[in-house]
PDB file of C-alpha atoms and ligand atoms in Angstrom:
ATOM      1  CA  UNK A 139     -23.074 -45.120 -11.605  1.00 62.00           C
ATOM      2  CA  UNK A 140     -19.607 -43.535 -12.063  1.00 65.00           C
ATOM      3  CA  UNK A 141     -17.624 -43.503  -8.733  1.00 73.00           C
ATOM      4  CA  UNK A 142     -16.456 -40.102  -7.589  1.00 71.00           C
ATOM      5  CA  UNK A 143     -12.763 -41.177  -8.176  1.00 90.00           C
ATOM      6  CA  UNK A 144     -13.515 -42.308 -11.681  1.00 93.00           C
ATOM      7  CA  UNK A 145     -15.249 -38.906 -12.488  1.00 94.00           C
ATOM      8  CA  UNK A 146     -12.570 -36.962 -11.028  1.00 97.00           C
ATOM      9  CA  UNK A 147     -10.083 -38.912 -13.111  1.00 97.00           C
ATOM     10  CA  UNK A 148     -11.915 -38.365 -16.402  1.00 97.00           C
ATOM     11  CA  UNK A 149     -12.118 -34.686 -15.359  1.00 98.00           C
ATOM     12  CA  UNK A 150      -8.591 -34.451 -14.851  1.00 98.00           C
ATOM     13  CA  UNK A 151      -7.895 -36.228 -18.319  1.00 98.00           C
ATOM     14  CA  UNK A 152     -10.334 -33.679 -19.934  1.00 98.00           C
ATOM     15  CA  UNK A 153      -8.859 -30.751 -18.282  1.00 98.00           C
ATOM     16  CA  UNK A 154      -5.224 -31.738 -19.633  1.00 98.00           C
ATOM     17  CA  UNK A 155      -6.498 -32.181 -23.084  1.00 98.00           C
ATOM     18  CA  UNK A 156      -8.313 -28.713 -22.914  1.00 98.00           C
ATOM     19  CA  UNK A 157      -5.312 -27.125 -21.654  1.00 98.00           C
ATOM     20  CA  UNK A 158      -3.042 -28.623 -24.336  1.00 98.00           C
ATOM     21  CA  UNK A 159      -5.585 -27.755 -27.133  1.00 97.00           C
ATOM     22  CA  UNK A 160      -5.209 -24.057 -26.184  1.00 98.00           C
ATOM     23  CA  UNK A 161      -1.947 -21.839 -26.023  1.00 97.00           C
ATOM     24  CA  UNK A 162      -2.083 -19.851 -22.875  1.00 98.00           C
ATOM     25  CA  UNK A 163      -3.008 -21.208 -19.580  1.00 98.00           C
ATOM     26  CA  UNK A 164      -3.183 -18.687 -16.532  1.00 99.00           C
ATOM     27  CA  UNK A 165      -3.652 -19.722 -12.888  1.00 99.00           C
ATOM     28  CA  UNK A 166      -5.996 -17.823 -10.552  1.00 98.00           C
ATOM     29  CA  UNK A 167      -5.076 -18.929  -7.060  1.00 99.00           C
ATOM     30  CA  UNK A 168      -6.468 -18.348  -3.598  1.00 98.00           C
ATOM     31  CA  UNK A 169      -5.859 -19.519  -0.043  1.00 98.00           C
ATOM     32  CA  UNK A 170      -7.084 -22.939  -0.788  1.00 98.00           C
ATOM     33  CA  UNK A 171      -4.007 -23.787  -2.414  1.00 98.00           C
ATOM     34  CA  UNK A 172      -2.106 -23.185   0.742  1.00 98.00           C
ATOM     35  CA  UNK A 173      -4.239 -25.297   3.120  1.00 98.00           C
ATOM     36  CA  UNK A 174      -2.264 -28.482   2.443  1.00 98.00           C
ATOM     37  CA  UNK A 175       0.835 -26.348   3.446  1.00 98.00           C
ATOM     38  CA  UNK A 176      -0.853 -25.852   6.791  1.00 98.00           C
ATOM     39  CA  UNK A 177      -2.299 -22.377   6.340  1.00 98.00           C
ATOM     40  CA  UNK A 178      -5.921 -22.026   7.094  1.00 97.00           C
ATOM     41  CA  UNK A 179      -8.176 -20.356   4.555  1.00 98.00           C
ATOM     42  CA  UNK A 180     -10.096 -17.350   5.415  1.00 98.00           C
ATOM     43  CA  UNK A 181     -13.704 -18.470   4.796  1.00 97.00           C
ATOM     44  CA  UNK A 182     -15.581 -21.802   4.856  1.00 94.00           C
ATOM     45  CA  UNK A 183     -14.555 -24.483   7.220  1.00 92.00           C
ATOM     46  CA  UNK A 184     -11.672 -23.596   9.604  1.00 95.00           C
ATOM     47  CA  UNK A 185     -11.335 -20.222   7.784  1.00 97.00           C
ATOM     48  CA  UNK A 186      -9.729 -17.356   9.751  1.00 97.00           C
ATOM     49  CA  UNK A 187     -12.529 -14.740   9.133  1.00 97.00           C
ATOM     50  CA  UNK A 188     -14.989 -17.613   9.811  1.00 96.00           C
ATOM     51  CA  UNK A 189     -13.478 -17.810  13.328  1.00 96.00           C
ATOM     52  CA  UNK A 190     -12.886 -13.815  14.067  1.00 96.00           C
ATOM     53  CA  UNK A 191     -15.115 -12.122  11.407  1.00 96.00           C
ATOM     54  CA  UNK A 192     -14.533 -10.346   8.132  1.00 95.00           C
ATOM     55  CA  UNK A 193     -12.317  -7.240   8.858  1.00 95.00           C
ATOM     56  CA  UNK A 194     -13.782  -4.042   8.185  1.00 95.00           C
ATOM     57  CA  UNK A 195     -12.375  -1.675   4.974  1.00 95.00           C
ATOM     58  CA  UNK A 196     -10.654   0.729   7.036  1.00 97.00           C
ATOM     59  CA  UNK A 197      -7.399  -0.996   7.725  1.00 97.00           C
ATOM     60  CA  UNK A 198      -5.508   1.115   5.096  1.00 98.00           C
ATOM     61  CA  UNK A 199      -7.152   4.414   6.377  1.00 98.00           C
ATOM     62  CA  UNK A 200      -6.023   3.479  10.116  1.00 98.00           C
ATOM     63  CA  UNK A 201      -2.506   2.925   8.665  1.00 98.00           C
ATOM     64  CA  UNK A 202      -2.506   6.312   6.908  1.00 98.00           C
ATOM     65  CA  UNK A 203      -3.971   7.995  10.010  1.00 98.00           C
ATOM     66  CA  UNK A 204      -1.326   6.524  12.385  1.00 98.00           C
ATOM     67  CA  UNK A 205       1.507   4.619  10.646  1.00 98.00           C
ATOM     68  CA  UNK A 206       3.513   4.478  13.925  1.00 98.00           C
ATOM     69  CA  UNK A 207       0.692   2.726  15.798  1.00 97.00           C
ATOM     70  CA  UNK A 208       0.334   0.433  12.758  1.00 97.00           C
ATOM     71  CA  UNK A 209       3.885  -0.372  12.924  1.00 97.00           C
ATOM     72  CA  UNK A 210       4.035  -0.848  16.654  1.00 97.00           C
ATOM     73  CA  UNK A 211       1.291  -3.483  16.320  1.00 94.00           C
ATOM     74  CA  UNK A 212       3.208  -5.215  13.674  1.00 95.00           C
ATOM     75  CA  UNK A 213       6.600  -5.300  15.660  1.00 95.00           C
ATOM     76  CA  UNK A 214       4.674  -6.187  18.973  1.00 93.00           C
ATOM     77  CA  UNK A 215       1.272  -7.734  18.003  1.00 90.00           C
ATOM     78  CA  UNK A 216      -1.486  -7.314  20.794  1.00 86.00           C
ATOM     79  CA  UNK A 217      -3.170 -10.795  20.152  1.00 84.00           C
ATOM     80  CA  UNK A 218      -0.301 -13.302  20.977  1.00 85.00           C
ATOM     81  CA  UNK A 219      -2.893 -16.090  21.323  1.00 91.00           C
ATOM     82  CA  UNK A 220      -6.120 -17.211  19.304  1.00 93.00           C
ATOM     83  CA  UNK A 221      -6.878 -17.536  15.748  1.00 95.00           C
ATOM     84  CA  UNK A 222      -4.847 -14.678  14.444  1.00 95.00           C
ATOM     85  CA  UNK A 223      -1.617 -15.755  16.206  1.00 95.00           C
ATOM     86  CA  UNK A 224      -2.373 -19.252  14.927  1.00 96.00           C
ATOM     87  CA  UNK A 225      -2.576 -18.061  11.477  1.00 96.00           C
ATOM     88  CA  UNK A 226       0.676 -15.918  11.712  1.00 95.00           C
ATOM     89  CA  UNK A 227       2.707 -19.038  13.096  1.00 96.00           C
ATOM     90  CA  UNK A 228       1.202 -21.390  10.455  1.00 97.00           C
ATOM     91  CA  UNK A 229       2.091 -19.011   7.666  1.00 98.00           C
ATOM     92  CA  UNK A 230       5.592 -18.390   9.002  1.00 97.00           C
ATOM     93  CA  UNK A 231       6.229 -22.168   9.252  1.00 97.00           C
ATOM     94  CA  UNK A 232       4.550 -22.969   5.877  1.00 98.00           C
ATOM     95  CA  UNK A 233       6.423 -24.680   2.970  1.00 98.00           C
ATOM     96  CA  UNK A 234       5.277 -25.347  -0.419  1.00 98.00           C
ATOM     97  CA  UNK A 235       2.890 -28.321  -1.129  1.00 98.00           C
ATOM     98  CA  UNK A 236       2.793 -30.644  -3.953  1.00 98.00           C
ATOM     99  CA  UNK A 237       0.158 -28.502  -5.644  1.00 98.00           C
ATOM    100  CA  UNK A 238       2.745 -25.399  -5.741  1.00 98.00           C
ATOM    101  CA  UNK A 239       5.486 -27.814  -7.333  1.00 99.00           C
ATOM    102  CA  UNK A 240       3.175 -28.918  -9.860  1.00 98.00           C
ATOM    103  CA  UNK A 241       2.541 -25.358 -11.021  1.00 99.00           C
ATOM    104  CA  UNK A 242       6.604 -25.009 -11.269  1.00 99.00           C
ATOM    105  CA  UNK A 243       6.518 -28.012 -13.488  1.00 98.00           C
ATOM    106  CA  UNK A 244       3.779 -26.596 -15.582  1.00 98.00           C
ATOM    107  CA  UNK A 245       5.580 -23.274 -16.146  1.00 98.00           C
ATOM    108  CA  UNK A 246       8.855 -25.079 -16.833  1.00 98.00           C
ATOM    109  CA  UNK A 247       6.968 -27.155 -19.676  1.00 98.00           C
ATOM    110  CA  UNK A 248       5.742 -23.544 -20.754  1.00 98.00           C
ATOM    111  CA  UNK A 249       2.324 -24.650 -20.510  1.00 98.00           C
ATOM    112  CA  UNK A 250       1.564 -22.335 -17.597  1.00 98.00           C
ATOM    113  CA  UNK A 251       2.195 -18.585 -18.719  1.00 98.00           C
ATOM    114  CA  UNK A 252       1.335 -16.956 -15.412  1.00 99.00           C
ATOM    115  CA  UNK A 253       0.184 -17.316 -11.890  1.00 99.00           C
ATOM    116  CA  UNK A 254      -2.123 -14.607 -10.518  1.00 98.00           C
ATOM    117  CA  UNK A 255      -2.127 -15.182  -6.733  1.00 99.00           C
ATOM    118  CA  UNK A 256      -4.185 -13.589  -3.922  1.00 98.00           C
ATOM    119  CA  UNK A 257      -1.981 -15.401  -1.345  1.00 98.00           C
ATOM    120  CA  UNK A 258       0.537 -13.343   0.430  1.00 98.00           C
ATOM    121  CA  UNK A 259       2.532 -16.367   1.756  1.00 98.00           C
ATOM    122  CA  UNK A 260       5.179 -16.397  -1.104  1.00 98.00           C
ATOM    123  CA  UNK A 261       4.857 -20.059  -1.525  1.00 98.00           C
ATOM    124  CA  UNK A 262       4.763 -19.793  -5.320  1.00 98.00           C
ATOM    125  CA  UNK A 263       8.329 -17.976  -5.368  1.00 98.00           C
ATOM    126  CA  UNK A 264       9.678 -20.391  -2.878  1.00 98.00           C
ATOM    127  CA  UNK A 265       8.505 -23.426  -4.852  1.00 98.00           C
ATOM    128  CA  UNK A 266      10.202 -21.947  -8.054  1.00 98.00           C
ATOM    129  CA  UNK A 267       7.668 -20.258 -10.127  1.00 98.00           C
ATOM    130  CA  UNK A 268       8.959 -17.211 -11.821  1.00 98.00           C
ATOM    131  CA  UNK A 269       5.844 -15.610 -13.517  1.00 98.00           C
ATOM    132  CA  UNK A 270       3.846 -14.720 -10.746  1.00 98.00           C
ATOM    133  CA  UNK A 271       1.381 -11.649  -9.965  1.00 98.00           C
ATOM    134  CA  UNK A 272       0.925 -11.255  -6.120  1.00 98.00           C
ATOM    135  CA  UNK A 273      -2.338  -9.211  -6.361  1.00 98.00           C
ATOM    136  CA  UNK A 274      -2.555  -9.174  -2.686  1.00 98.00           C
ATOM    137  CA  UNK A 275       1.384  -8.513  -2.144  1.00 98.00           C
ATOM    138  CA  UNK A 276       3.976 -10.543  -0.287  1.00 98.00           C
ATOM    139  CA  UNK A 277       4.271 -10.887   3.379  1.00 97.00           C
ATOM    140  CA  UNK A 278       7.969 -11.155   3.075  1.00 97.00           C
ATOM    141  CA  UNK A 279       8.153  -7.772   1.200  1.00 98.00           C
ATOM    142  CA  UNK A 280       7.866  -3.982   2.026  1.00 98.00           C
ATOM    143  CA  UNK A 281       6.602  -1.422  -0.192  1.00 98.00           C
ATOM    144  CA  UNK A 282       6.393   2.411  -0.511  1.00 98.00           C
ATOM    145  CA  UNK A 283       3.042   3.664  -0.848  1.00 98.00           C
ATOM    146  CA  UNK A 284       4.122   6.610  -3.060  1.00 97.00           C
ATOM    147  CA  UNK A 285       6.216   5.012  -5.684  1.00 96.00           C
ATOM    148  CA  UNK A 286       5.639   1.267  -5.266  1.00 97.00           C
ATOM    149  CA  UNK A 287       9.277   0.480  -4.666  1.00 97.00           C
ATOM    150  CA  UNK A 288       9.712  -2.945  -2.943  1.00 98.00           C
ATOM    151  CA  UNK A 289      12.215  -4.585  -0.780  1.00 98.00           C
ATOM    152  CA  UNK A 290      12.629  -7.861   1.111  1.00 98.00           C
ATOM    153  CA  UNK A 291      11.568  -7.260   4.597  1.00 97.00           C
ATOM    154  CA  UNK A 292      14.805  -8.972   5.795  1.00 96.00           C
ATOM    155  CA  UNK A 293      16.993  -5.970   4.050  1.00 96.00           C
ATOM    156  CA  UNK A 294      15.646  -3.323   6.551  1.00 96.00           C
ATOM    157  CA  UNK A 295      15.968  -3.050  10.552  1.00 95.00           C
ATOM    158  CA  UNK A 296      12.642  -1.614  11.452  1.00 95.00           C
ATOM    159  CA  UNK A 297      12.346  -0.998  15.189  1.00 92.00           C
ATOM    160  CA  UNK A 298      10.410   1.110  17.510  1.00 93.00           C
ATOM    161  CA  UNK A 299      12.924   3.799  17.503  1.00 93.00           C
ATOM    162  CA  UNK A 300      12.742   4.536  13.855  1.00 92.00           C
ATOM    163  CA  UNK A 301       9.154   4.429  12.957  1.00 97.00           C
ATOM    164  CA  UNK A 302       7.598   5.239  10.596  1.00 97.00           C
ATOM    165  CA  UNK A 303       9.953   3.618   7.939  1.00 98.00           C
ATOM    166  CA  UNK A 304      10.155   6.061   4.879  1.00 98.00           C
ATOM    167  CA  UNK A 305      11.202   5.353   1.334  1.00 98.00           C
ATOM    168  CA  UNK A 306      14.677   6.170   0.330  1.00 96.00           C
ATOM    169  CA  UNK A 307      13.779   6.812  -3.164  1.00 95.00           C
ATOM    170  CA  UNK A 308      10.930   9.216  -2.604  1.00 97.00           C
ATOM    171  CA  UNK A 309      10.445   9.823   1.111  1.00 98.00           C
ATOM    172  CA  UNK A 310       6.893   8.383   1.289  1.00 98.00           C
ATOM    173  CA  UNK A 311       5.703   5.887   3.793  1.00 98.00           C
ATOM    174  CA  UNK A 312       6.882   2.365   3.717  1.00 98.00           C
ATOM    175  CA  UNK A 313       4.281  -0.482   4.902  1.00 98.00           C
ATOM    176  CA  UNK A 314       4.293  -4.455   4.330  1.00 98.00           C
ATOM    177  CA  UNK A 315       3.614  -5.404   0.647  1.00 98.00           C
ATOM    178  CA  UNK A 316       0.365  -7.249   1.862  1.00 98.00           C
ATOM    179  CA  UNK A 317      -2.529  -5.134   0.500  1.00 98.00           C
ATOM    180  CA  UNK A 318      -4.567  -3.881   3.579  1.00 97.00           C
ATOM    181  CA  UNK A 319      -8.437  -4.044   3.558  1.00 96.00           C
ATOM    182  CA  UNK A 320      -9.589  -0.673   1.891  1.00 96.00           C
ATOM    183  CA  UNK A 321      -6.154  -0.365   0.101  1.00 98.00           C
ATOM    184  CA  UNK A 322      -6.166   0.088  -3.772  1.00 97.00           C
ATOM    185  CA  UNK A 323      -4.153  -2.751  -5.435  1.00 98.00           C
ATOM    186  CA  UNK A 324      -0.691  -1.433  -6.505  1.00 98.00           C
ATOM    187  CA  UNK A 325      -1.063  -0.243 -10.306  1.00 97.00           C
ATOM    188  CA  UNK A 326       2.043  -2.225 -11.393  1.00 97.00           C
ATOM    189  CA  UNK A 327       0.650  -5.547 -10.193  1.00 98.00           C
ATOM    190  CA  UNK A 328      -2.967  -4.842 -11.327  1.00 98.00           C
ATOM    191  CA  UNK A 329      -1.837  -4.152 -14.827  1.00 98.00           C
ATOM    192  CA  UNK A 330      -0.067  -7.500 -14.967  1.00 98.00           C
ATOM    193  CA  UNK A 331      -3.220  -9.228 -13.805  1.00 98.00           C
ATOM    194  CA  UNK A 332      -5.472  -7.629 -16.467  1.00 98.00           C
ATOM    195  CA  UNK A 333      -2.862  -8.161 -19.203  1.00 98.00           C
ATOM    196  CA  UNK A 334      -2.675 -12.003 -18.283  1.00 98.00           C
ATOM    197  CA  UNK A 335      -6.457 -12.179 -18.045  1.00 98.00           C
ATOM    198  CA  UNK A 336      -6.877 -10.838 -21.561  1.00 98.00           C
ATOM    199  CA  UNK A 337      -4.114 -13.010 -23.079  1.00 98.00           C
ATOM    200  CA  UNK A 338      -5.149 -16.413 -21.668  1.00 98.00           C
ATOM    201  CA  UNK A 339      -7.200 -18.762 -23.506  1.00 98.00           C
ATOM    202  CA  UNK A 340      -7.624 -20.926 -20.707  1.00 98.00           C
ATOM    203  CA  UNK A 341      -7.687 -20.384 -16.811  1.00 98.00           C
ATOM    204  CA  UNK A 342      -7.378 -22.803 -13.870  1.00 98.00           C
ATOM    205  CA  UNK A 343      -9.142 -21.496 -10.804  1.00 99.00           C
ATOM    206  CA  UNK A 344      -7.513 -22.937  -7.678  1.00 99.00           C
ATOM    207  CA  UNK A 345      -8.763 -22.624  -4.046  1.00 98.00           C
ATOM    208  CA  UNK A 346     -10.562 -19.291  -4.238  1.00 98.00           C
ATOM    209  CA  UNK A 347     -13.847 -18.603  -2.769  1.00 98.00           C
ATOM    210  CA  UNK A 348     -14.053 -15.859  -5.713  1.00 98.00           C
ATOM    211  CA  UNK A 349     -15.836 -13.217  -3.459  1.00 97.00           C
ATOM    212  CA  UNK A 350     -13.152 -10.541  -3.087  1.00 96.00           C
ATOM    213  CA  UNK A 351     -12.707  -8.063  -6.069  1.00 96.00           C
ATOM    214  CA  UNK A 352     -10.904  -7.205  -8.371  1.00 96.00           C
ATOM    215  CA  UNK A 353      -9.557 -10.660  -8.096  1.00 98.00           C
ATOM    216  CA  UNK A 354     -12.654 -12.476  -8.669  1.00 98.00           C
ATOM    217  CA  UNK A 355     -13.296 -10.357 -11.794  1.00 98.00           C
ATOM    218  CA  UNK A 356     -10.313 -11.741 -13.792  1.00 98.00           C
ATOM    219  CA  UNK A 357     -11.868 -15.282 -14.508  1.00 98.00           C
ATOM    220  CA  UNK A 358     -15.029 -13.564 -15.578  1.00 98.00           C
ATOM    221  CA  UNK A 359     -13.028 -11.065 -17.900  1.00 96.00           C
ATOM    222  CA  UNK A 360     -11.100 -14.106 -19.278  1.00 98.00           C
ATOM    223  CA  UNK A 361     -14.424 -16.044 -19.824  1.00 98.00           C
ATOM    224  CA  UNK A 362     -16.115 -13.064 -21.706  1.00 97.00           C
ATOM    225  CA  UNK A 363     -13.067 -13.118 -24.096  1.00 97.00           C
ATOM    226  CA  UNK A 364     -13.741 -16.794 -24.828  1.00 98.00           C
ATOM    227  CA  UNK A 365     -11.089 -18.359 -22.455  1.00 98.00           C
ATOM    228  CA  UNK A 366     -11.987 -21.829 -20.973  1.00 98.00           C
ATOM    229  CA  UNK A 367     -12.485 -21.776 -17.079  1.00 98.00           C
ATOM    230  CA  UNK A 368     -11.448 -24.973 -15.202  1.00 98.00           C
ATOM    231  CA  UNK A 369     -12.071 -24.981 -11.302  1.00 98.00           C
ATOM    232  CA  UNK A 370     -10.070 -26.840  -8.828  1.00 98.00           C
ATOM    233  CA  UNK A 371     -11.891 -26.561  -5.269  1.00 98.00           C
ATOM    234  CA  UNK A 372     -13.183 -28.608  -2.536  1.00 98.00           C
ATOM    235  CA  UNK A 373     -16.639 -26.794  -2.860  1.00 97.00           C
ATOM    236  CA  UNK A 374     -18.599 -24.824  -5.089  1.00 98.00           C
ATOM    237  CA  UNK A 375     -17.943 -21.169  -5.600  1.00 98.00           C
ATOM    238  CA  UNK A 376     -19.846 -18.219  -7.576  1.00 98.00           C
ATOM    239  CA  UNK A 377     -17.775 -19.098 -10.603  1.00 98.00           C
ATOM    240  CA  UNK A 378     -18.448 -22.762 -10.662  1.00 98.00           C
ATOM    241  CA  UNK A 379     -21.586 -22.320 -13.044  1.00 98.00           C
ATOM    242  CA  UNK A 380     -18.858 -20.503 -15.604  1.00 97.00           C
ATOM    243  CA  UNK A 381     -16.686 -23.157 -15.579  1.00 98.00           C
ATOM    244  CA  UNK A 382     -16.330 -25.731 -18.458  1.00 98.00           C
ATOM    245  CA  UNK A 383     -14.843 -28.336 -15.899  1.00 98.00           C
ATOM    246  CA  UNK A 384     -14.999 -28.672 -12.210  1.00 98.00           C
ATOM    247  CA  UNK A 385     -12.327 -30.614 -10.336  1.00 98.00           C
ATOM    248  CA  UNK A 386     -13.924 -31.188  -7.026  1.00 97.00           C
ATOM    249  CA  UNK A 387     -11.100 -31.928  -4.499  1.00 97.00           C
ATOM    250  CA  UNK A 388      -7.957 -30.764  -2.748  1.00 98.00           C
ATOM    251  CA  UNK A 389      -5.426 -28.883  -5.087  1.00 98.00           C
ATOM    252  CA  UNK A 390      -2.464 -30.512  -3.416  1.00 98.00           C
ATOM    253  CA  UNK A 391      -3.765 -34.019  -4.953  1.00 98.00           C
ATOM    254  CA  UNK A 392      -5.350 -32.820  -8.016  1.00 98.00           C
ATOM    255  CA  UNK A 393      -2.607 -30.532  -9.502  1.00 98.00           C
ATOM    256  CA  UNK A 394       0.099 -33.347  -9.331  1.00 98.00           C
ATOM    257  CA  UNK A 395      -2.323 -35.640 -11.388  1.00 98.00           C
ATOM    258  CA  UNK A 396      -3.196 -32.958 -13.748  1.00 98.00           C
ATOM    259  CA  UNK A 397       0.385 -32.053 -14.373  1.00 98.00           C
ATOM    260  CA  UNK A 398       1.191 -35.754 -14.805  1.00 98.00           C
ATOM    261  CA  UNK A 399      -1.298 -36.244 -17.337  1.00 98.00           C
ATOM    262  CA  UNK A 400      -0.338 -32.911 -19.264  1.00 98.00           C
ATOM    263  CA  UNK A 401       3.209 -34.346 -19.374  1.00 98.00           C
ATOM    264  CA  UNK A 402       2.219 -37.639 -20.540  1.00 97.00           C
ATOM    265  CA  UNK A 403      -0.226 -36.416 -23.261  1.00 97.00           C
ATOM    266  CA  UNK A 404       2.374 -33.766 -24.282  1.00 95.00           C
ATOM    267  CA  UNK A 405       5.073 -36.530 -24.851  1.00 93.00           C
ATOM    268  CA  UNK A 406       2.325 -38.679 -26.808  1.00 88.00           C
ATOM    269  CA  UNK A 407       1.577 -35.777 -29.135  1.00 84.00           C
ATOM    270  CA  UNK A 408       5.260 -34.690 -29.222  1.00 80.00           C
ATOM    271  CA  UNK A 409       4.334 -31.316 -28.115  1.00 73.00           C
TER     272      UNK A 409
HETATM  273  N1  APR B1451      -7.980 -27.482  -2.179  1.00 77.86           N
HETATM  274  C1  APR B1451      -8.664 -26.607  -3.041  1.00 77.86           C
HETATM  275  N2  APR B1451      -9.472 -25.694  -2.416  1.00 77.86           N
HETATM  276  C2  APR B1451      -9.704 -25.467  -1.157  1.00 77.86           C
HETATM  277  C3  APR B1451      -8.861 -26.402  -0.234  1.00 77.86           C
HETATM  278  C4  APR B1451      -8.032 -27.157  -0.858  1.00 77.86           C
HETATM  279  N3  APR B1451      -7.291 -28.115  -0.023  1.00 77.86           N
HETATM  280  N4  APR B1451      -9.297 -26.074   0.918  1.00 77.86           N
HETATM  281  C5  APR B1451     -10.050 -25.054   0.811  1.00 77.86           C
HETATM  282  N5  APR B1451     -10.401 -24.615  -0.492  1.00 77.86           N
HETATM  283  C6  APR B1451     -11.147 -23.795  -1.112  1.00 77.86           C
HETATM  284  C7  APR B1451     -12.442 -23.287  -0.288  1.00 77.86           C
HETATM  285  O1  APR B1451     -13.608 -24.205  -0.616  1.00 77.86           O
HETATM  286  C8  APR B1451     -12.804 -21.859  -0.921  1.00 77.86           C
HETATM  287  O2  APR B1451     -13.563 -21.847  -1.958  1.00 77.86           O
HETATM  288  O3  APR B1451     -10.442 -22.648  -1.091  1.00 77.86           O
HETATM  289  C9  APR B1451     -11.290 -21.493  -1.213  1.00 77.86           C
HETATM  290  C10 APR B1451     -10.692 -20.432   0.016  1.00 77.86           C
HETATM  291  O4  APR B1451     -11.311 -19.216   0.113  1.00 77.86           O
HETATM  292  P1  APR B1451     -11.144 -18.181   0.844  1.00 77.86           P
HETATM  293  O5  APR B1451     -10.561 -18.553   2.330  1.00 77.86           O
HETATM  294  O6  APR B1451     -12.074 -17.047   0.853  1.00 77.86           O
HETATM  295  O7  APR B1451      -9.765 -17.488   0.270  1.00 77.86           O
HETATM  296  P2  APR B1451      -9.375 -16.610  -1.126  1.00 77.86           P
HETATM  297  O8  APR B1451     -10.536 -16.827  -2.117  1.00 77.86           O
HETATM  298  O9  APR B1451      -8.105 -16.599  -1.349  1.00 77.86           O
HETATM  299  O10 APR B1451      -9.689 -15.205  -0.459  1.00 77.86           O
HETATM  300  C11 APR B1451      -9.507 -14.084  -0.967  1.00 77.86           C
HETATM  301  O11 APR B1451      -9.733 -12.463   0.976  1.00 77.86           O
HETATM  302  O12 APR B1451      -9.446 -11.978   3.067  1.00 77.86           O
HETATM  303  C12 APR B1451      -9.033 -11.812   1.681  1.00 77.86           C
HETATM  304  O13 APR B1451      -6.804 -11.115   1.358  1.00 77.86           O
HETATM  305  C13 APR B1451      -7.533 -12.296   1.615  1.00 77.86           C
HETATM  306  O14 APR B1451      -6.550 -13.111  -0.404  1.00 77.86           O
HETATM  307  C14 APR B1451      -7.680 -13.202   0.443  1.00 77.86           C
HETATM  308  C15 APR B1451      -9.110 -12.803  -0.395  1.00 77.86           C
END
């Protein structure tokens, strides 16, 4: 009987070899990646939606109907206590964890070509990754809904006297870059996600429940084109059965071990 640790260790070794036998690794990332940075996930144990329920798909419609009310709630949130307030505090104080830094190492080794992340926490950029598509946006940025111009939130002085903020480029409404429920994914970032899913021949799927689209479609798109899928998750997901390898455990522990094996094997084979 193989012990779970020995099974995981062999899985990490096999994953490192599979990744190095291929040429274009992309990572598809979800909230599980940031759990070890102290940010709760959305679903499953301790999830924000598990606690307060999944939001409806009208968030974007409500923004369009009353952008001033939307911004007033951003500037002075109604719920200063409870799971949403705790989530805001957690994401505000979060820092990259060893899993994030392992993806930086893999990008610097030119093994990891791109990250498609559903996370809005900005931790991949904070850790130092450069090639990152933030499919659900970035909480530290603003975006014009008309021309997709983006700015760092810190560059703007938005207050209740100058709402709603408008784009200096085209005059349309400006909102947080985070994609609201019911909001289309901005075309520029969607095109990158599609391009990278088509280009990859291996994909590590890290910490996502794979139930939100279009993000959950990209691993399936990659697999249909012959890419090898490797899942890193504490639990099964709808994608598990499509994966060549399943590394069951926390990404903050598995990714450093995976990066270490990739580096060691690369040196052995002189890659
Ligand atoms: N390491 C790896 N995986 C983990 C860890 C961990 N330490 N902790 C939890 N997980 C896994 C869970 O098993 C689950 O499969 O991470 C996944 C988290 O799933 P969700 O909370 O649904 O997050 P995600 O898949 O990113 O959600 C997608 O839904 O609400 C929207 O916009 C939100 O981007 C989010 C999208």
